[in-house]
Coordinates of C-alpha atoms in Angstrom, one line a residue:
M1 CA 3.3 -54.4 -217.9
F2 CA 0.0 -54.0 -219.8
R3 CA -2.3 -51.2 -220.6
T4 CA -5.2 -51.2 -223.1
I5 CA -5.1 -48.9 -226.1
R6 CA -7.3 -48.4 -229.2
S7 CA -7.8 -51.2 -231.6
F8 CA -6.0 -51.4 -235.0
T9 CA -7.1 -52.9 -238.3
L10 CA -6.0 -56.5 -239.0
P11 CA -3.6 -55.6 -241.8
L12 CA -1.8 -53.1 -239.6
L13 CA -1.7 -55.6 -236.7
F14 CA -0.1 -58.2 -239.0
L15 CA 2.6 -55.7 -240.0
F16 CA 3.2 -55.0 -236.3
L17 CA 3.6 -58.7 -235.7
L18 CA 6.1 -59.0 -238.6
A19 CA 8.1 -56.1 -237.3
A20 CA 8.1 -57.2 -233.7
A21 CA 8.5 -61.0 -234.1
G22 CA 10.6 -60.8 -237.3
E23 CA 13.5 -59.1 -235.7
A24 CA 13.6 -60.6 -232.3
C25 CA 16.5 -62.9 -231.2
T26 CA 18.7 -63.6 -228.2
T27 CA 22.3 -64.6 -228.6
I28 CA 24.8 -65.7 -225.9
L29 CA 28.6 -66.3 -226.1
V30 CA 30.5 -68.2 -223.3
T31 CA 34.3 -68.1 -223.5
K32 CA 36.3 -71.2 -222.8
G33 CA 37.4 -69.9 -219.4
A34 CA 33.7 -69.4 -218.4
S35 CA 32.5 -72.9 -219.5
A36 CA 32.6 -76.0 -217.4
D37 CA 34.4 -78.2 -219.9
G38 CA 36.6 -75.6 -221.5
S39 CA 34.6 -75.4 -224.7
V40 CA 33.6 -72.1 -226.4
L41 CA 29.8 -71.8 -226.6
V42 CA 27.6 -69.7 -228.9
S43 CA 23.8 -69.7 -228.8
H44 CA 21.1 -68.1 -230.8
S45 CA 17.3 -68.2 -230.7
D46 CA 15.8 -67.3 -234.1
D47 CA 12.6 -65.8 -232.9
N48 CA 10.5 -65.7 -236.0
D49 CA 8.4 -68.8 -236.9
L50 CA 7.0 -66.9 -240.0
M51 CA 10.4 -67.6 -241.7
D52 CA 11.9 -70.7 -243.2
Q53 CA 12.6 -73.1 -240.3
R54 CA 14.7 -75.7 -242.2
I55 CA 18.2 -76.3 -241.0
I56 CA 20.3 -77.1 -244.1
Y57 CA 23.6 -78.8 -244.5
V58 CA 25.7 -77.0 -247.1
P59 CA 28.5 -79.4 -248.3
A60 CA 32.1 -78.4 -249.0
Q61 CA 32.7 -77.6 -252.6
N62 CA 35.4 -77.1 -255.1
H63 CA 35.2 -74.2 -257.6
A64 CA 36.8 -73.7 -261.0
P65 CA 39.1 -70.7 -261.6
G66 CA 37.1 -67.6 -262.4
A67 CA 33.9 -68.8 -260.6
V68 CA 31.8 -66.3 -258.8
R69 CA 29.8 -66.6 -255.6
E70 CA 26.2 -65.3 -255.9
I71 CA 24.9 -63.0 -253.2
F72 CA 21.2 -63.4 -252.4
C73 CA 18.7 -61.1 -250.7
T74 CA 17.1 -62.4 -247.5
A75 CA 13.5 -62.1 -246.2
A76 CA 14.9 -62.3 -242.7
A77 CA 16.1 -58.7 -243.1
M78 CA 13.2 -56.5 -244.3
G79 CA 10.5 -58.9 -245.5
E80 CA 10.0 -60.6 -248.8
F81 CA 11.5 -59.3 -252.1
P82 CA 9.5 -60.9 -254.9
E83 CA 11.6 -59.1 -257.5
Y84 CA 14.5 -61.3 -256.4
N85 CA 12.3 -64.4 -255.7
T86 CA 13.2 -64.0 -252.1
F87 CA 10.4 -65.2 -249.8
S88 CA 9.8 -66.1 -246.2
Y89 CA 9.8 -69.7 -247.4
P90 CA 11.9 -71.0 -249.0
R91 CA 14.7 -68.7 -248.0
M92 CA 16.5 -69.4 -251.3
V93 CA 16.3 -71.7 -254.2
T94 CA 19.6 -72.5 -255.9
S95 CA 21.5 -75.5 -257.2
K96 CA 24.8 -74.0 -256.1
R97 CA 24.6 -74.6 -252.3
G98 CA 23.9 -78.3 -252.1
P99 CA 20.8 -80.4 -252.3
G100 CA 19.0 -78.8 -249.4
Y101 CA 18.5 -75.6 -251.4
D102 CA 18.1 -77.3 -254.8
I103 CA 14.3 -77.6 -254.6
P104 CA 11.3 -76.9 -256.8
G105 CA 10.4 -73.2 -257.3
P106 CA 11.6 -70.1 -259.0
A107 CA 15.4 -69.7 -258.7
T108 CA 16.4 -66.9 -256.3
I109 CA 17.8 -64.0 -258.3
P110 CA 21.2 -62.7 -257.0
L111 CA 21.8 -59.1 -256.0
G112 CA 25.3 -59.4 -257.3
T113 CA 28.4 -61.6 -257.2
I114 CA 31.8 -61.7 -255.7
P115 CA 34.9 -63.8 -256.7
Q116 CA 34.6 -67.4 -255.6
V117 CA 37.4 -69.2 -253.8
P118 CA 38.8 -72.6 -255.0
E119 CA 37.5 -74.5 -252.0
T120 CA 34.7 -73.9 -249.5
F121 CA 33.9 -75.5 -246.1
A122 CA 30.8 -77.4 -245.2
Y123 CA 28.4 -75.8 -242.7
F124 CA 25.0 -75.8 -241.1
D125 CA 22.7 -73.0 -242.3
G126 CA 19.5 -71.4 -241.1
S127 CA 18.2 -67.9 -241.4
Y128 CA 21.9 -67.1 -240.7
G129 CA 25.0 -69.2 -240.9
I130 CA 25.4 -71.4 -237.9
M131 CA 28.6 -73.5 -237.7
N132 CA 31.2 -74.9 -240.2
E133 CA 33.2 -78.1 -240.3
R134 CA 36.2 -76.2 -238.8
Q135 CA 34.4 -75.3 -235.6
L136 CA 33.8 -71.6 -236.6
M137 CA 30.4 -70.6 -235.3
F138 CA 28.0 -67.6 -235.3
G139 CA 25.1 -66.3 -233.3
E140 CA 22.8 -63.4 -234.3
C141 CA 20.4 -60.7 -233.2
T142 CA 18.8 -57.8 -235.0
N143 CA 19.1 -54.3 -233.8
G144 CA 17.5 -50.9 -234.6
A145 CA 19.7 -48.5 -236.5
K146 CA 19.5 -44.9 -237.5
V147 CA 19.3 -45.8 -241.2
S148 CA 17.8 -49.0 -242.7
P149 CA 18.1 -48.9 -246.5
G150 CA 17.0 -51.7 -248.7
P151 CA 19.2 -53.7 -251.0
E152 CA 20.4 -52.0 -254.2
P153 CA 22.7 -53.8 -256.7
G154 CA 25.9 -52.0 -257.2
K155 CA 25.6 -50.1 -253.9
R156 CA 24.4 -52.4 -251.1
I157 CA 24.2 -56.2 -251.6
M158 CA 25.4 -57.5 -248.2
Y159 CA 23.4 -58.5 -245.1
S160 CA 24.5 -60.4 -242.1
A161 CA 22.9 -63.6 -243.3
E162 CA 25.0 -63.9 -246.4
L163 CA 28.1 -62.4 -244.7
S164 CA 28.0 -65.1 -242.0
R165 CA 27.6 -67.8 -244.7
I166 CA 30.5 -66.5 -246.7
A167 CA 32.7 -66.5 -243.6
L168 CA 31.7 -70.1 -242.8
E169 CA 32.6 -71.1 -246.3
R170 CA 36.0 -69.5 -246.2
C171 CA 37.3 -69.0 -242.7
T172 CA 38.6 -71.1 -239.8
T173 CA 39.0 -68.5 -237.0
A174 CA 36.9 -65.7 -235.6
R175 CA 39.5 -63.0 -236.3
E176 CA 39.8 -64.1 -239.9
A177 CA 36.0 -64.1 -240.2
I178 CA 35.7 -60.5 -238.8
R179 CA 38.3 -59.2 -241.2
L180 CA 36.6 -60.8 -244.2
I181 CA 33.2 -59.6 -243.2
G182 CA 34.5 -56.1 -242.6
A183 CA 36.2 -56.0 -246.0
L184 CA 33.0 -57.2 -247.7
I185 CA 30.8 -54.6 -246.0
E186 CA 33.2 -51.8 -247.0
E187 CA 33.5 -53.0 -250.7
Y188 CA 30.0 -54.2 -251.4
G189 CA 27.8 -52.2 -249.1
L190 CA 25.4 -53.2 -246.2
Y191 CA 21.6 -52.9 -246.3
A192 CA 18.7 -53.5 -243.9
T193 CA 19.0 -53.4 -240.1
G194 CA 21.7 -53.2 -237.4
E195 CA 23.1 -56.6 -236.5
T196 CA 25.1 -58.3 -233.7
L197 CA 27.0 -61.4 -234.6
P198 CA 28.9 -63.4 -232.0
V199 CA 31.6 -65.2 -233.8
A200 CA 33.9 -67.7 -232.1
D201 CA 36.3 -70.5 -232.7
T202 CA 37.9 -73.1 -230.4
E203 CA 40.0 -70.5 -228.6
E204 CA 38.2 -67.2 -228.4
G205 CA 34.9 -65.3 -229.0
W206 CA 34.3 -61.9 -230.5
I207 CA 31.2 -59.7 -231.0
L208 CA 30.9 -58.2 -234.4
E209 CA 28.3 -55.4 -234.8
M210 CA 27.3 -53.6 -238.0
A211 CA 25.0 -50.9 -239.2
P212 CA 24.2 -49.4 -242.7
S213 CA 26.0 -46.2 -243.5
P214 CA 24.2 -42.9 -244.1
E215 CA 26.5 -42.5 -247.1
G216 CA 24.3 -45.1 -249.0
T217 CA 27.3 -47.3 -249.8
G218 CA 29.7 -49.3 -247.7
G219 CA 28.8 -49.8 -244.1
L220 CA 29.9 -49.3 -240.5
W221 CA 31.1 -52.0 -238.2
V222 CA 33.0 -52.7 -235.0
A223 CA 34.2 -55.8 -233.2
K224 CA 35.2 -56.5 -229.7
K225 CA 36.7 -59.6 -228.1
V226 CA 34.9 -61.1 -225.1
P227 CA 37.5 -61.5 -222.3
D228 CA 38.3 -65.1 -221.5
G229 CA 36.4 -66.2 -218.4
E230 CA 33.4 -64.0 -219.2
I231 CA 30.1 -64.4 -221.0
F232 CA 28.2 -62.0 -223.3
V233 CA 24.5 -61.6 -224.1
G234 CA 22.8 -59.6 -226.9
A235 CA 19.1 -59.1 -227.3
N236 CA 18.1 -56.8 -230.2
Q237 CA 20.3 -53.9 -229.1
F238 CA 23.9 -53.0 -229.8
R239 CA 26.1 -53.9 -226.9
I240 CA 29.5 -52.4 -227.8
R241 CA 30.0 -48.9 -226.4
E242 CA 33.3 -46.9 -226.5
V243 CA 35.5 -47.6 -229.5
D244 CA 39.1 -47.5 -228.4
P245 CA 41.5 -47.2 -231.3
D246 CA 44.4 -48.3 -229.0
D247 CA 42.6 -51.5 -227.8
P248 CA 44.2 -54.5 -229.4
D249 CA 41.0 -56.5 -228.8
M250 CA 38.9 -54.2 -230.9
M251 CA 38.5 -53.8 -234.7
F252 CA 36.4 -51.4 -236.6
S253 CA 35.8 -49.9 -240.1
E254 CA 38.4 -47.4 -241.2
N255 CA 35.8 -44.8 -242.1
L256 CA 33.7 -45.1 -238.9
H257 CA 34.8 -41.9 -237.2
A258 CA 34.9 -39.8 -240.4
V259 CA 31.3 -40.9 -241.4
A260 CA 29.9 -40.4 -237.9
Q261 CA 31.4 -36.9 -237.7
K262 CA 30.3 -35.9 -241.2
H263 CA 26.7 -36.7 -240.4
G264 CA 26.7 -35.2 -237.0
W265 CA 26.4 -38.5 -235.1
W266 CA 29.7 -37.9 -233.2
K267 CA 32.2 -35.1 -232.5
P268 CA 35.8 -35.6 -231.4
E269 CA 35.2 -33.4 -228.4
D270 CA 32.7 -36.0 -227.2
G271 CA 35.5 -38.3 -226.4
K272 CA 35.7 -41.9 -227.5
L273 CA 32.9 -42.8 -230.0
D274 CA 30.0 -44.5 -228.3
W275 CA 29.0 -47.1 -230.9
L276 CA 25.5 -47.7 -229.5
K277 CA 24.6 -44.0 -229.3
T278 CA 26.3 -43.2 -232.7
V279 CA 24.5 -45.7 -234.9
S280 CA 21.2 -46.4 -233.2
L281 CA 18.2 -44.7 -231.4
G282 CA 18.6 -46.8 -228.3
E283 CA 16.6 -49.8 -227.2
Y284 CA 14.7 -51.7 -229.9
N285 CA 10.9 -52.2 -230.0
H286 CA 9.8 -51.0 -226.5
P287 CA 11.4 -50.1 -223.2
Y288 CA 13.0 -53.2 -221.6
Y289 CA 12.3 -55.3 -224.7
S290 CA 16.1 -55.8 -225.0
L291 CA 17.5 -54.9 -221.7
R292 CA 15.2 -57.0 -219.6
R293 CA 16.7 -60.1 -221.3
V294 CA 20.2 -58.8 -220.9
W295 CA 19.5 -58.3 -217.2
R296 CA 18.0 -61.8 -216.9
V297 CA 20.9 -63.6 -218.4
L298 CA 23.5 -61.6 -216.4
S299 CA 21.6 -62.0 -213.2
L300 CA 21.2 -65.7 -213.6
A301 CA 24.9 -66.2 -214.5
A302 CA 26.3 -63.8 -211.9
P303 CA 23.7 -63.3 -209.1
S304 CA 26.4 -62.0 -206.9
K305 CA 26.5 -58.8 -209.0
N306 CA 23.0 -57.8 -207.9
F307 CA 22.1 -56.2 -211.3
S308 CA 18.9 -54.2 -211.1
P309 CA 16.2 -54.9 -213.6
W310 CA 15.4 -51.2 -213.7
V311 CA 17.6 -48.7 -215.5
K312 CA 17.3 -45.1 -216.6
D313 CA 17.0 -45.6 -220.4
G314 CA 18.3 -47.7 -223.3
Y315 CA 21.7 -46.0 -223.2
T316 CA 22.4 -47.3 -219.7
K317 CA 25.9 -48.5 -218.8
D318 CA 24.6 -50.5 -215.8
Y319 CA 25.0 -53.7 -217.7
P320 CA 28.6 -54.4 -218.7
F321 CA 29.6 -55.7 -222.1
S322 CA 30.4 -59.1 -220.5
V323 CA 30.6 -60.6 -217.1
K324 CA 32.4 -63.3 -215.2
P325 CA 29.8 -65.9 -214.1
D326 CA 29.6 -67.0 -210.5
R327 CA 30.2 -70.5 -211.6
K328 CA 31.3 -71.9 -215.0
L329 CA 28.4 -72.8 -217.3
T330 CA 27.6 -76.1 -218.9
V331 CA 25.9 -76.5 -222.3
R332 CA 22.7 -77.4 -220.5
D333 CA 23.0 -74.2 -218.4
V334 CA 22.9 -72.2 -221.6
M335 CA 19.9 -74.2 -222.8
G336 CA 18.2 -73.4 -219.6
L337 CA 18.8 -69.6 -220.1
H338 CA 17.0 -69.8 -223.4
R339 CA 14.1 -71.6 -221.7
D340 CA 13.4 -68.8 -219.2
H341 CA 10.2 -66.8 -218.7
Y342 CA 11.5 -64.8 -215.7
E343 CA 10.3 -67.6 -213.3
G344 CA 10.7 -66.6 -209.7
T345 CA 10.9 -62.9 -210.3
E346 CA 8.5 -60.0 -210.2
F347 CA 8.2 -60.4 -214.0
D348 CA 7.3 -64.1 -213.9
L349 CA 5.0 -64.8 -216.9
T350 CA 3.7 -68.0 -215.4
K351 CA 1.9 -65.9 -212.8
G352 CA -0.9 -63.5 -212.8
T353 CA -4.3 -63.1 -214.6
A354 CA -2.8 -63.2 -218.1
A355 CA -1.2 -66.6 -217.4
G356 CA -4.6 -68.1 -216.7
P357 CA -5.3 -71.0 -214.3
F358 CA -2.5 -73.2 -215.6
G359 CA 0.4 -70.7 -215.7
Y360 CA 0.8 -70.3 -219.5
P361 CA 3.8 -68.0 -220.0
D362 CA 3.3 -67.0 -223.6
R363 CA 1.9 -63.7 -224.7
F364 CA 0.7 -63.0 -228.2
Y365 CA 1.5 -59.8 -230.1
G366 CA -1.3 -57.3 -230.4
P367 CA -1.8 -53.6 -230.9
Y368 CA -0.6 -52.8 -227.4
D369 CA 2.9 -54.0 -228.2
G370 CA 5.7 -52.0 -229.5
A371 CA 7.0 -52.3 -233.1
G372 CA 10.0 -50.7 -234.6
D373 CA 12.6 -48.6 -232.8
V374 CA 11.7 -47.1 -229.4
G375 CA 14.0 -44.2 -230.0
D376 CA 11.6 -42.7 -232.6
P377 CA 10.4 -39.4 -230.9
K378 CA 7.2 -39.4 -232.9
R379 CA 6.2 -42.9 -231.7
K380 CA 3.7 -43.4 -228.9
L381 CA 3.7 -46.6 -226.9
E382 CA 1.0 -47.2 -224.2
G383 CA 1.7 -50.8 -223.2
A384 CA 3.5 -54.0 -223.9
W385 CA 4.1 -57.5 -222.4
E386 CA 7.3 -58.5 -220.9
R387 CA 9.6 -60.1 -223.5
P388 CA 11.2 -63.3 -222.1
L389 CA 14.0 -65.4 -223.6
S390 CA 11.7 -68.2 -224.6
V391 CA 8.8 -67.0 -226.8
T392 CA 6.1 -68.9 -228.6
Y393 CA 7.1 -67.5 -232.0
C394 CA 10.7 -68.9 -231.7
G395 CA 11.5 -70.8 -234.9
Y396 CA 14.6 -72.6 -233.7
V397 CA 17.3 -72.3 -231.1
F398 CA 20.8 -73.7 -231.0
V399 CA 23.8 -73.9 -228.6
N400 CA 27.1 -74.5 -230.5
Q401 CA 30.1 -76.0 -228.9
A402 CA 33.7 -75.7 -230.1
R403 CA 36.2 -78.0 -228.4
G404 CA 39.8 -77.5 -229.5
W405 CA 41.2 -80.6 -227.9
L406 CA 39.3 -82.8 -230.4
P407 CA 39.5 -83.0 -234.2
D408 CA 37.2 -80.5 -235.8
A409 CA 34.8 -83.2 -237.1
I410 CA 34.2 -84.4 -233.5
G411 CA 34.9 -81.3 -231.4
G412 CA 32.2 -79.1 -233.1
R413 CA 28.7 -79.7 -231.9
M414 CA 25.4 -78.0 -232.8
W415 CA 22.7 -78.6 -230.2
L416 CA 19.6 -77.8 -232.1
G417 CA 16.2 -77.1 -230.6
L418 CA 13.3 -76.7 -233.1
D419 CA 10.4 -74.4 -232.1
K420 CA 10.3 -72.6 -228.7
P421 CA 13.1 -73.4 -226.3
S422 CA 11.0 -74.1 -223.2
D423 CA 9.1 -77.0 -224.8
T424 CA 11.6 -78.6 -227.2
V425 CA 14.6 -80.8 -226.9
F426 CA 18.1 -80.0 -228.0
L427 CA 19.4 -82.5 -230.5
P428 CA 23.2 -82.9 -231.0
F429 CA 24.9 -82.8 -234.4
H430 CA 28.6 -83.0 -234.9
A431 CA 30.4 -80.6 -237.2
G432 CA 31.8 -83.5 -239.2
V433 CA 28.5 -85.1 -240.3
T434 CA 28.0 -85.4 -244.1
R435 CA 24.3 -84.6 -244.0
L436 CA 21.5 -83.7 -241.7
P437 CA 18.4 -85.9 -241.2
R438 CA 15.6 -85.2 -243.7
S439 CA 13.2 -84.4 -240.9
V440 CA 15.4 -81.4 -240.0
E441 CA 15.7 -80.2 -243.5
V442 CA 12.0 -80.3 -244.3
C443 CA 9.6 -77.6 -243.0
D444 CA 7.1 -75.3 -244.4
T445 CA 5.3 -73.6 -241.6
T446 CA 2.2 -73.0 -243.8
K447 CA 1.7 -76.7 -244.3
F448 CA 1.6 -79.3 -241.5
S449 CA 3.8 -82.3 -242.2
R450 CA 4.5 -85.4 -240.2
E451 CA 7.8 -85.7 -242.0
S452 CA 9.0 -82.5 -240.3
A453 CA 10.8 -82.5 -237.0
W454 CA 9.9 -78.8 -236.5
W455 CA 6.2 -79.6 -236.7
T456 CA 6.6 -82.5 -234.3
F457 CA 7.9 -80.1 -231.6
N458 CA 5.6 -77.2 -232.6
F459 CA 2.5 -79.3 -232.3
L460 CA 3.1 -80.5 -228.7
A461 CA 4.3 -77.0 -227.6
N462 CA 1.0 -75.5 -228.8
Y463 CA -1.1 -78.3 -227.5
A464 CA 0.5 -78.0 -224.0
G465 CA -1.0 -74.5 -223.8
L466 CA -4.3 -76.0 -223.0
K467 CA -3.2 -77.1 -219.5
Y468 CA 0.4 -75.8 -219.4
S469 CA 1.4 -76.3 -215.8
Y470 CA 0.6 -80.0 -216.1
M471 CA 1.7 -80.8 -219.6
H472 CA 4.9 -78.7 -219.5
G473 CA 5.9 -80.6 -216.4
E474 CA 5.8 -83.9 -218.3
I475 CA 7.6 -82.3 -221.3
A476 CA 10.4 -81.1 -218.9
V477 CA 10.8 -84.7 -217.5
L478 CA 11.4 -86.0 -221.1
Q479 CA 13.7 -83.1 -221.9
E480 CA 15.8 -83.9 -218.9
Q481 CA 15.8 -87.6 -219.7
L482 CA 16.8 -87.1 -223.3
E483 CA 19.4 -84.4 -223.0
T484 CA 21.1 -86.1 -220.1
G485 CA 21.0 -89.3 -222.1
F486 CA 22.5 -87.6 -225.1
L487 CA 25.4 -86.3 -223.1
N488 CA 26.1 -89.7 -221.6
A489 CA 25.8 -91.5 -224.9
L490 CA 28.1 -89.0 -226.6
E491 CA 31.0 -90.0 -224.3
T492 CA 30.9 -93.4 -225.9
V493 CA 30.1 -92.2 -229.4
E494 CA 32.9 -89.7 -229.4
R495 CA 35.5 -92.2 -228.1
K496 CA 34.6 -94.6 -230.9
A497 CA 34.6 -91.7 -233.4
L498 CA 38.1 -90.6 -232.2
D499 CA 39.5 -94.1 -232.6
L500 CA 38.1 -94.3 -236.1
Y501 CA 39.3 -90.8 -237.0
R502 CA 43.0 -91.7 -236.3
T503 CA 43.0 -94.1 -239.2
N504 CA 39.9 -93.4 -241.2
P505 CA 38.6 -89.8 -240.9
S506 CA 35.9 -90.4 -243.5
G507 CA 34.7 -93.4 -241.6
A508 CA 34.5 -91.4 -238.4
R509 CA 32.3 -88.8 -240.2
A510 CA 30.1 -91.5 -241.6
Y511 CA 29.7 -93.0 -238.0
L512 CA 28.8 -89.6 -236.6
T513 CA 26.3 -89.0 -239.4
D514 CA 24.6 -92.4 -238.8
F515 CA 24.5 -91.6 -235.0
A516 CA 22.7 -88.3 -235.7
E517 CA 20.2 -90.0 -238.0
R518 CA 19.4 -92.7 -235.5
N519 CA 19.3 -90.4 -232.5
T520 CA 17.0 -87.9 -234.2
A521 CA 14.6 -90.6 -235.4
E522 CA 14.5 -92.2 -231.9
T523 CA 13.9 -88.8 -230.3
L524 CA 11.1 -87.9 -232.6
E525 CA 9.5 -91.3 -231.9
Q526 CA 9.6 -90.6 -228.2
W527 CA 8.2 -87.1 -228.7
H528 CA 5.3 -88.5 -230.8
D529 CA 4.6 -91.0 -228.1
L530 CA 4.5 -88.3 -225.4
T531 CA 2.2 -86.2 -227.6
D532 CA -0.2 -89.1 -228.1
R533 CA -0.2 -89.9 -224.4
L534 CA -0.9 -86.3 -223.4
I535 CA -3.7 -85.9 -226.0
V536 CA -5.5 -88.8 -224.3
K537 CA -4.5 -88.0 -220.7
Y538 CA -5.8 -84.4 -220.8
N539 CA -8.6 -84.8 -223.4
D540 CA -11.5 -82.3 -222.9
G541 CA -10.0 -81.0 -219.7
L542 CA -10.4 -84.3 -218.0
L543 CA -7.9 -86.9 -216.7
T544 CA -7.6 -90.3 -218.3
E545 CA -4.6 -92.3 -217.0
G546 CA -4.1 -96.0 -216.9
E547 CA -7.2 -97.9 -216.0
R548 CA -8.9 -94.9 -214.6
S549 CA -12.0 -93.4 -216.3
A550 CA -12.1 -89.8 -217.4
S551 CA -12.8 -87.6 -214.4
P552 CA -12.8 -83.9 -213.7
W553 CA -9.4 -82.6 -212.7
A554 CA -9.5 -78.8 -213.0
T555 CA -7.5 -77.8 -210.0
P556 CA -4.6 -75.6 -211.1
R557 CA -1.1 -76.8 -210.1
N558 CA 1.7 -74.4 -209.3
G559 CA 5.2 -75.0 -210.5

């Protein structure tokens, strides 16, 4: 949908862009009974390329008795906090989380500290924690909440980013992680926005949702297990509804009902507390900004359910918490979900006037788009673009796999796609690696760098917009070739790693690390080659291929 409204000044437009793109993610959880190979899958698209796009390996560490763990503010929550040396880039500067964060710049100032544990696990880190060496993994999406206070030392020092990292440092199971995070919220206070965190291990997956408390301290949270054999999707809106105290597959903060009743958010005579209605104003950003994506994932996974894309409002119950897919999903199926632009539906962004002659699916934020929480009764919205799963401002996307039948070092896999899902390739990294390639850990989005894997993918994704239906087709061919090749190669790689692991676990980890280094370098080389070829082939809107001279070739191609 699109309607013209009055223009805004550039500074206000930039603030709108920050609000809209800065809190815009999609996250999916596939239980082991719903996956084709019996693994548990958790995915997350971090849809904000204004932020730090480095994926950092945080090593396992030992800590002396009496040590403390610093809690840092994050720009991913509410913007930059110069008073704490917290910026969009780098997300933190500290010598205490491994070499990836020990970089030049003013040291990030902690909001506070908590007692440290003797030993912490290694993990992959981004804007939020991703996966640790014990196959514990997180996804994330930001949600609107009724209150969104800023950080305040001594009252509110926790946000989901640091909470997920602490859990990855200390926990091995989803249940353990939820209990730890809940306790930290209640003791140290939660600031910023509402949050949804899928958290899973090799056996089960849970959805943990949290919101700041109107009390100004502590916080509110609830967690619900995704039934085995089903999948979950979250897209910038709370997805847990009735909180049932008698349900063994639910957990929640002890003060949830008391605080909600005290502030008039819920009454006992209303029946079971509806989490979404209690702590939020409904759908985030604009109508269908969240629910259209929920519909799309559910309708692709379970077309037999005939879910309608049209619902009454953001509080609808037409889309269940989770659904059994018509067929079990592979890891590449989940990648495909994140690459979607509603192709083949009435909302297809590759069609229509706005897509241009070459079916370009991306839409850029402007004054016609929503920003903030759609539930605000004072807010007027006169138009917005459809919001697909794959967006041009995506910073990175991953699909994590936990496979309990293998040792943790081999069973855990992070499939990482840098830049927007539709035009990148997902690179595999095992949970047992001892480092990540430098090209993955280097990225400043304000400075182009040929050292950076992110810039490699971002450049071609942007260049392809010149003649998208043609160039994307060639990108998709290489995606298929590479990702299928990775899966085939991993069968051999993991057999060798398993043989090594039986007698030499550290040798197996070194082998997997070397594979990741070589595979990433070879993939980037092929991506550079494709970029160079497409620059020449489609130069100036013409066609140059093989021995042929440049010639006009402006006929649009569908598909």
